[in-house]
mmCIF file of C-alpha atoms in Angstrom:
data_model
loop_
_atom_site.group_PDB
_atom_site.id
_atom_site.type_symbol
_atom_site.label_atom_id
_atom_site.label_comp_id
_atom_site.label_asym_id
_atom_site.label_seq_id
_atom_site.Cartn_x
_atom_site.Cartn_y
_atom_site.Cartn_z
ATOM 1 C CA MET A 10 -28.449 62.618 -16.835
ATOM 2 C CA SER A 11 -25.291 62.009 -17.894
ATOM 3 C CA ASP A 12 -22.709 64.345 -19.111
ATOM 4 C CA GLU A 13 -22.608 61.902 -22.331
ATOM 5 C CA ALA A 14 -26.337 61.852 -22.415
ATOM 6 C CA ASP A 15 -26.385 65.914 -21.738
ATOM 7 C CA GLN A 16 -23.296 66.264 -24.945
ATOM 8 C CA ARG A 17 -25.597 63.846 -26.703
ATOM 9 C CA LEU A 18 -28.571 64.957 -26.676
ATOM 10 C CA ALA A 19 -26.471 68.788 -27.264
ATOM 11 C CA GLU A 20 -25.501 67.206 -31.331
ATOM 12 C CA ASP A 21 -28.854 65.831 -31.433
ATOM 13 C CA ARG A 22 -30.331 70.234 -30.989
ATOM 14 C CA ALA A 23 -27.426 70.878 -33.211
ATOM 15 C CA LEU A 24 -27.928 69.279 -35.967
ATOM 16 C CA LEU A 25 -31.727 69.115 -35.936
ATOM 17 C CA ALA A 26 -31.330 73.042 -36.359
ATOM 18 C CA ARG A 27 -28.950 72.520 -39.719
ATOM 19 C CA ALA A 28 -31.364 69.632 -41.052
ATOM 20 C CA GLN A 29 -34.430 72.331 -40.543
ATOM 21 C CA LYS A 30 -32.866 74.736 -42.207
ATOM 22 C CA GLY A 31 -32.587 71.776 -45.641
ATOM 23 C CA GLU A 32 -29.146 70.520 -44.271
ATOM 24 C CA LEU A 33 -29.620 66.558 -45.787
ATOM 25 C CA ALA A 34 -27.036 65.715 -44.644
ATOM 26 C CA ALA A 35 -27.134 66.499 -41.063
ATOM 27 C CA PHE A 36 -30.298 64.585 -41.284
ATOM 28 C CA GLU A 37 -28.558 61.881 -42.671
ATOM 29 C CA LYS A 38 -26.057 61.858 -38.826
ATOM 30 C CA LEU A 39 -29.165 61.148 -36.907
ATOM 31 C CA VAL A 40 -30.139 58.424 -39.035
ATOM 32 C CA GLU A 41 -26.435 57.460 -38.819
ATOM 33 C CA ARG A 42 -27.179 57.880 -34.721
ATOM 34 C CA TYR A 43 -30.960 56.464 -34.733
ATOM 35 C CA THR A 44 -31.280 53.785 -37.470
ATOM 36 C CA GLN A 45 -29.784 51.077 -35.076
ATOM 37 C CA ARG A 46 -32.261 51.764 -31.732
ATOM 38 C CA VAL A 47 -35.218 51.997 -34.336
ATOM 39 C CA TYR A 48 -34.535 49.110 -36.483
ATOM 40 C CA ASN A 49 -34.405 46.393 -33.365
ATOM 41 C CA LEU A 50 -37.561 47.698 -32.234
ATOM 42 C CA ALA A 51 -39.452 48.127 -35.650
ATOM 43 C CA LEU A 52 -37.493 43.930 -36.200
ATOM 44 C CA ARG A 53 -38.586 43.438 -32.887
ATOM 45 C CA MET A 54 -42.170 44.104 -32.928
ATOM 46 C CA THR A 55 -42.891 42.832 -36.654
ATOM 47 C CA SER A 56 -41.048 39.862 -37.097
ATOM 48 C CA SER A 57 -39.689 40.361 -40.415
ATOM 49 C CA ALA A 58 -35.937 42.238 -41.439
ATOM 50 C CA GLN A 59 -38.546 43.341 -44.995
ATOM 51 C CA ASP A 60 -41.518 45.216 -42.914
ATOM 52 C CA ALA A 61 -38.049 46.571 -40.559
ATOM 53 C CA GLN A 62 -36.028 48.454 -43.329
ATOM 54 C CA GLU A 63 -39.324 49.622 -44.711
ATOM 55 C CA ILE A 64 -40.699 51.175 -41.321
ATOM 56 C CA VAL A 65 -37.457 52.433 -40.764
ATOM 57 C CA GLN A 66 -37.343 53.898 -43.890
ATOM 58 C CA ASP A 67 -40.471 55.104 -43.977
ATOM 59 C CA ALA A 68 -40.380 56.908 -40.399
ATOM 60 C CA PHE A 69 -37.439 58.559 -41.110
ATOM 61 C CA LEU A 70 -38.846 60.253 -43.998
ATOM 62 C CA SER A 71 -41.844 61.372 -42.342
ATOM 63 C CA ALA A 72 -39.468 63.071 -39.762
ATOM 64 C CA TYR A 73 -37.764 64.992 -42.160
ATOM 65 C CA GLN A 74 -40.801 66.047 -43.701
ATOM 66 C CA ASN A 75 -42.352 67.191 -40.400
ATOM 67 C CA LEU A 76 -38.488 68.460 -39.206
ATOM 68 C CA GLY A 77 -40.659 71.621 -39.646
ATOM 69 C CA ALA A 78 -42.882 70.370 -36.626
ATOM 70 C CA PHE A 79 -40.963 69.220 -34.553
ATOM 71 C CA ARG A 80 -40.932 71.778 -31.091
ATOM 72 C CA GLY A 81 -37.846 69.966 -29.901
ATOM 73 C CA ASP A 82 -39.087 70.165 -26.526
ATOM 74 C CA ALA A 83 -38.845 66.191 -26.779
ATOM 75 C CA ALA A 84 -35.453 64.039 -27.727
ATOM 76 C CA PHE A 85 -35.263 63.275 -31.345
ATOM 77 C CA GLY A 86 -34.619 59.864 -30.575
ATOM 78 C CA SER A 87 -37.411 59.531 -29.043
ATOM 79 C CA TRP A 88 -39.911 61.570 -31.785
ATOM 80 C CA VAL A 89 -38.662 59.165 -34.025
ATOM 81 C CA HIS A 90 -39.457 56.263 -31.884
ATOM 82 C CA ARG A 91 -42.610 57.389 -32.055
ATOM 83 C CA ILE A 92 -43.574 57.913 -35.272
ATOM 84 C CA ALA A 93 -41.712 53.861 -36.778
ATOM 85 C CA ALA A 94 -43.934 52.525 -33.657
ATOM 86 C CA ASN A 95 -46.426 54.032 -35.032
ATOM 87 C CA PHE A 96 -45.448 52.787 -38.552
ATOM 88 C CA ALA A 97 -45.183 48.958 -37.083
ATOM 89 C CA LEU A 98 -47.896 48.996 -35.231
ATOM 90 C CA MET A 99 -50.277 50.547 -38.320
ATOM 91 C CA ARG A 100 -48.278 47.439 -40.900
ATOM 92 C CA LEU A 101 -49.437 45.150 -37.642
ATOM 93 C CA ARG A 102 -53.214 45.824 -38.138
ATOM 94 C CA HIS A 103 -53.278 45.849 -41.608
ATOM 95 C CA ARG A 104 -51.761 42.656 -42.084
ATOM 96 C CA LYS A 105 -54.501 41.665 -39.315
ATOM 97 C CA VAL A 106 -51.722 39.852 -36.791
ATOM 98 C CA VAL A 107 -53.009 42.813 -34.455
ATOM 99 C CA SER A 108 -54.773 39.928 -31.385
ATOM 100 C CA GLU A 109 -56.069 40.805 -28.485
ATOM 101 C CA ALA A 110 -55.908 36.704 -27.312
ATOM 102 C CA GLU A 111 -54.290 36.556 -24.120
ATOM 103 C CA GLY A 112 -53.274 33.649 -24.428
ATOM 104 C CA GLU A 113 -49.202 33.679 -25.162
ATOM 105 C CA LEU A 114 -49.111 36.571 -21.454
ATOM 106 C CA LYS A 115 -47.834 34.418 -18.449
ATOM 107 C CA GLY A 116 -47.215 34.594 -15.003
ATOM 108 C CA GLU A 117 -49.686 35.602 -12.835
ATOM 109 C CA LEU A 118 -49.490 34.321 -9.790
ATOM 110 C CA GLU A 119 -51.547 32.022 -7.476
ATOM 111 C CA TYR A 120 -52.637 32.327 -4.273
ATOM 112 C CA GLY A 121 -54.705 30.328 -1.013
ATOM 113 C CA ASP A 122 -58.080 31.595 0.515
ATOM 114 C CA ASP A 123 -55.645 33.725 2.834
ATOM 115 C CA GLY A 124 -54.319 35.280 0.158
ATOM 116 C CA ALA A 125 -50.677 33.493 0.643
ATOM 117 C CA LEU A 126 -48.640 32.898 -2.335
ATOM 118 C CA LEU A 127 -49.105 29.494 -3.603
ATOM 119 C CA THR A 128 -47.160 29.758 -6.520
ATOM 120 C CA PHE A 129 -42.987 29.589 -5.475
ATOM 121 C CA PRO A 130 -40.216 31.366 -7.812
ATOM 122 C CA LEU A 131 -38.337 28.511 -9.411
ATOM 123 C CA SER A 132 -34.996 29.413 -9.363
ATOM 124 C CA GLN A 133 -34.375 32.555 -7.410
ATOM 125 C CA PHE A 134 -33.091 34.456 -10.230
ATOM 126 C CA GLY A 135 -33.741 37.467 -9.087
ATOM 127 C CA LYS A 136 -30.711 36.228 -6.583
ATOM 128 C CA ARG A 137 -28.163 36.079 -9.545
ATOM 129 C CA ALA A 138 -25.025 38.375 -10.781
ATOM 130 C CA ASP A 139 -26.790 40.324 -13.206
ATOM 131 C CA ASP A 140 -22.745 39.560 -15.058
ATOM 132 C CA GLN A 141 -23.075 36.285 -14.758
ATOM 133 C CA ALA A 142 -26.982 35.324 -16.036
ATOM 134 C CA LEU A 143 -26.941 36.175 -19.996
ATOM 135 C CA ASP A 144 -25.804 33.581 -22.123
ATOM 136 C CA HIS A 145 -26.660 32.742 -25.347
ATOM 137 C CA GLU A 146 -29.031 30.099 -25.119
ATOM 138 C CA LEU A 147 -30.817 33.049 -22.272
ATOM 139 C CA ARG A 148 -30.595 35.371 -25.195
ATOM 140 C CA GLN A 149 -32.205 32.734 -26.737
ATOM 141 C CA ALA A 150 -34.999 31.794 -24.077
ATOM 142 C CA ILE A 151 -36.267 35.895 -23.810
ATOM 143 C CA GLU A 152 -36.350 36.515 -27.873
ATOM 144 C CA GLY A 153 -38.391 33.702 -28.505
ATOM 145 C CA ALA A 154 -40.564 34.973 -25.231
ATOM 146 C CA VAL A 155 -41.315 38.186 -25.842
ATOM 147 C CA ALA A 156 -41.533 36.938 -30.193
ATOM 148 C CA LYS A 157 -44.980 35.290 -27.989
ATOM 149 C CA LEU A 158 -45.606 38.157 -26.524
ATOM 150 C CA PRO A 159 -49.095 39.175 -28.135
ATOM 151 C CA GLU A 160 -48.848 42.445 -29.812
ATOM 152 C CA ALA A 161 -49.604 45.707 -28.513
ATOM 153 C CA TYR A 162 -48.547 44.329 -25.213
ATOM 154 C CA ARG A 163 -44.529 43.369 -27.778
ATOM 155 C CA ALA A 164 -44.914 46.691 -28.258
ATOM 156 C CA VAL A 165 -45.799 48.040 -25.403
ATOM 157 C CA PHE A 166 -42.457 46.011 -23.408
ATOM 158 C CA LEU A 167 -40.274 47.822 -26.158
ATOM 159 C CA LEU A 168 -41.392 50.900 -26.184
ATOM 160 C CA LYS A 169 -40.933 50.985 -21.900
ATOM 161 C CA ASP A 170 -38.789 48.712 -21.056
ATOM 162 C CA VAL A 171 -36.406 49.010 -23.774
ATOM 163 C CA GLU A 172 -36.214 51.897 -25.487
ATOM 164 C CA GLY A 173 -37.046 53.653 -22.053
ATOM 165 C CA LEU A 174 -40.247 56.256 -24.279
ATOM 166 C CA SER A 175 -42.626 57.570 -21.115
ATOM 167 C CA TYR A 176 -45.641 56.427 -20.716
ATOM 168 C CA GLU A 177 -47.295 59.312 -21.240
ATOM 169 C CA GLU A 178 -44.803 58.729 -25.739
ATOM 170 C CA ILE A 179 -45.828 54.940 -25.820
ATOM 171 C CA ALA A 180 -50.496 56.175 -25.022
ATOM 172 C CA GLU A 181 -49.914 58.096 -28.483
ATOM 173 C CA ALA A 182 -48.002 56.095 -30.526
ATOM 174 C CA THR A 183 -50.351 52.476 -29.623
ATOM 175 C CA ARG A 184 -53.400 54.873 -29.156
ATOM 176 C CA GLU A 185 -54.520 53.907 -25.748
ATOM 177 C CA THR A 186 -54.400 55.563 -22.266
ATOM 178 C CA VAL A 187 -51.827 55.310 -19.755
ATOM 179 C CA PRO A 188 -53.324 53.361 -16.773
ATOM 180 C CA ALA A 189 -54.139 50.573 -20.401
ATOM 181 C CA VAL A 190 -50.126 50.900 -21.300
ATOM 182 C CA LYS A 191 -49.113 50.436 -17.884
ATOM 183 C CA SER A 192 -51.617 47.408 -17.335
ATOM 184 C CA ARG A 193 -50.090 45.633 -20.589
ATOM 185 C CA LEU A 194 -46.529 46.961 -19.179
ATOM 186 C CA HIS A 195 -47.192 44.955 -15.758
ATOM 187 C CA ARG A 196 -48.520 41.657 -17.626
ATOM 188 C CA ALA A 197 -45.382 41.194 -20.753
ATOM 189 C CA ARG A 198 -43.242 41.601 -17.587
ATOM 190 C CA LEU A 199 -44.864 39.123 -15.526
ATOM 191 C CA THR A 200 -44.725 36.441 -18.696
ATOM 192 C CA LEU A 201 -40.864 37.410 -19.287
ATOM 193 C CA ARG A 202 -40.310 36.934 -15.901
ATOM 194 C CA GLN A 203 -41.594 33.765 -16.215
ATOM 195 C CA ALA A 204 -39.724 33.460 -19.137
ATOM 196 C CA ILE A 205 -36.436 33.876 -17.843
ATOM 197 C CA ASP A 206 -37.819 31.577 -13.840
ATOM 198 C CA GLU A 207 -38.482 28.839 -16.119
ATOM 199 C CA PHE A 208 -35.376 28.503 -18.441
ATOM 200 C CA TYR A 209 -33.214 29.280 -15.222
ATOM 201 C CA ALA A 210 -35.132 26.274 -13.693
ATOM 202 C CA GLU A 211 -34.392 24.334 -16.412
ATOM 203 C CA LYS A 212 -31.364 24.804 -16.873
ATOM 204 C CA LYS A 213 -30.134 23.647 -12.487
ATOM 205 C CA PRO A 214 -28.411 21.163 -13.005
ATOM 206 C CA MET B 1 -46.029 40.454 7.934
ATOM 207 C CA SER B 2 -45.769 43.985 9.470
ATOM 208 C CA GLY B 3 -46.994 44.916 12.182
ATOM 209 C CA GLU B 4 -49.887 46.973 12.684
ATOM 210 C CA GLN B 5 -51.036 46.927 9.133
ATOM 211 C CA PRO B 6 -49.904 43.461 7.766
ATOM 212 C CA VAL B 7 -51.055 42.691 3.992
ATOM 213 C CA SER B 8 -50.906 39.175 2.022
ATOM 214 C CA CYS B 9 -48.743 38.009 -0.890
ATOM 215 C CA LYS B 10 -51.711 38.892 -2.721
ATOM 216 C CA HIS B 11 -52.436 42.428 -1.541
ATOM 217 C CA ALA B 12 -48.613 43.214 -1.756
ATOM 218 C CA ASN B 13 -48.315 41.779 -5.613
ATOM 219 C CA ASP B 14 -51.514 43.462 -6.551
ATOM 220 C CA LEU B 15 -49.672 46.415 -5.801
ATOM 221 C CA LEU B 16 -46.419 45.233 -7.415
ATOM 222 C CA PHE B 17 -46.271 47.965 -10.206
ATOM 223 C CA ALA B 18 -47.816 51.346 -8.555
ATOM 224 C CA TYR B 19 -45.438 50.168 -5.395
ATOM 225 C CA LEU B 20 -42.438 50.252 -8.052
ATOM 226 C CA GLU B 21 -43.607 52.999 -9.713
ATOM 227 C CA GLY B 22 -43.923 55.170 -6.443
ATOM 228 C CA GLU B 23 -46.888 55.235 -6.247
ATOM 229 C CA LEU B 24 -47.943 54.134 -3.541
ATOM 230 C CA GLY B 25 -48.667 56.155 0.112
ATOM 231 C CA ALA B 26 -45.787 56.212 2.339
ATOM 232 C CA GLU B 27 -48.331 54.387 4.825
ATOM 233 C CA GLU B 28 -48.992 51.395 1.789
ATOM 234 C CA ALA B 29 -45.699 51.568 0.688
ATOM 235 C CA ARG B 30 -44.505 50.487 4.058
ATOM 236 C CA ALA B 31 -46.939 48.033 4.576
ATOM 237 C CA LEU B 32 -45.646 46.205 0.985
ATOM 238 C CA ASP B 33 -41.853 46.718 2.069
ATOM 239 C CA ALA B 34 -42.496 45.025 5.250
ATOM 240 C CA HIS B 35 -43.848 42.412 3.613
ATOM 241 C CA PHE B 36 -41.487 42.020 1.363
ATOM 242 C CA ARG B 37 -39.015 41.751 4.331
ATOM 243 C CA ARG B 38 -40.450 39.308 5.744
ATOM 244 C CA CYS B 39 -41.691 36.897 2.928
ATOM 245 C CA PRO B 40 -38.968 35.403 1.417
ATOM 246 C CA PRO B 41 -40.815 34.011 -1.982
ATOM 247 C CA CYS B 42 -42.616 37.709 -2.054
ATOM 248 C CA GLU B 43 -39.344 39.125 -2.191
ATOM 249 C CA GLU B 44 -37.179 36.999 -4.191
ATOM 250 C CA PHE B 45 -40.577 37.820 -7.221
ATOM 251 C CA LEU B 46 -40.182 41.804 -6.264
ATOM 252 C CA ASN B 47 -36.109 40.698 -7.494
ATOM 253 C CA SER B 48 -36.321 38.500 -10.388
ATOM 254 C CA TYR B 49 -38.850 40.549 -11.207
ATOM 255 C CA ARG B 50 -37.116 43.875 -10.723
ATOM 256 C CA LYS B 51 -34.368 42.234 -12.983
ATOM 257 C CA THR B 52 -36.283 40.974 -15.773
ATOM 258 C CA ALA B 53 -36.169 44.585 -18.041
ATOM 259 C CA GLY B 54 -32.913 44.685 -17.533
ATOM 260 C CA LEU B 55 -32.303 41.618 -18.967
ATOM 261 C CA CYS B 56 -34.618 41.305 -21.472
ATOM 262 C CA ARG B 57 -32.690 45.181 -22.756
ATOM 263 C CA ASN B 58 -29.118 43.823 -22.526
ATOM 264 C CA ALA B 59 -31.125 40.071 -24.341
ATOM 265 C CA LEU B 60 -32.240 42.482 -27.231
ATOM 266 C CA GLN B 61 -29.106 43.983 -28.049
ATOM 267 C CA ARG B 62 -27.597 43.859 -32.185
ATOM 268 C CA ASP B 63 -25.786 45.175 -34.344
ATOM 269 C CA VAL B 64 -27.423 45.895 -37.137
ATOM 270 C CA PRO B 65 -25.753 45.354 -40.527
ATOM 271 C CA SER B 66 -24.247 48.558 -42.448
ATOM 272 C CA GLU B 67 -26.508 47.696 -45.041
ATOM 273 C CA VAL B 68 -29.479 49.282 -43.433
ATOM 274 C CA VAL B 69 -28.357 52.193 -42.802
ATOM 275 C CA GLU B 70 -26.998 52.912 -46.454
ATOM 276 C CA ARG B 71 -30.451 52.055 -47.361
ATOM 277 C CA VAL B 72 -32.518 54.413 -45.218
ATOM 278 C CA LYS B 73 -29.778 57.118 -46.666
ATOM 279 C CA ASP B 74 -30.256 56.402 -49.953
ATOM 280 C CA PHE B 75 -34.211 56.290 -49.774
ATOM 281 C CA LEU B 76 -34.024 59.550 -48.484
ATOM 282 C CA ARG B 77 -32.241 60.810 -51.159
ATOM 283 C CA LYS B 78 -34.962 59.594 -53.655
ATOM 284 C CA LYS B 79 -37.550 60.983 -51.580
ATOM 285 C CA VAL B 80 -36.518 64.460 -50.494
ATOM 286 C CA GLY B 81 -33.508 64.899 -53.388
ATOM 287 C CA SER B 82 -32.820 68.780 -52.531
ATOM 288 C CA GLU B 83 -36.140 69.149 -51.519
ATOM 289 C CA LYS B 84 -36.281 71.483 -47.839
ATOM 290 C CA PRO B 85 -38.192 69.669 -44.663
#
């Protein structure tokens, strides 16, 4: 872990210790530190700014009310992300829009009888330098592709590849098994890889 | 294809996730290494798959309006007041 990350964790622990003694101002510092990421997660999961705002509020309130039970064996950031993911998933279930359909999943490969690849990557974006890659249009294409993922797949992708939670943490938040989480992550990545591939292929002169 | 235990494109890509997670045995991982070295489409697929998460992570970064933080703090003050956790 980098020195910067270590220092951040140490600061979080110090703020937590003060918050656990009842100092709301210390907890508010944690709110300032983590609201941006938690809000973005909630916004991507629900596609609603109002829901995202309420989820962040509920998540921090729940974290505050459960500070006594927080043992500090996980990072505060991961913990509050998990709480927010839970609230977002509950909201989606309530909306009855959680879909297990895999209609929006793409990116599976096709093979011949001999197991040789029949679908070739279109654009070779794997060879491009990272710093050339992200322009406004690509950003929009990625946002669109992420928004189209079925909710359960989107949640796993956001929690793992964007927020960096562990498989175990995600399994707990989503009430899935670790193998199911991994399988969903892989399908989500395949779908997003294809969306990026198609974007570059269409853009090519 | 590798010398002793050649693997097909399908086999290699079916194990792609486990390969990247380091979940395969040494022999199987070596067979996949060899396949990716010798099969340009699969190598490109592997590279683009690897790159996908980082591209998406960067694309999804957004600054959040400062009102969002203020609203959370106001909400907490109203809800918990002087209550201790």
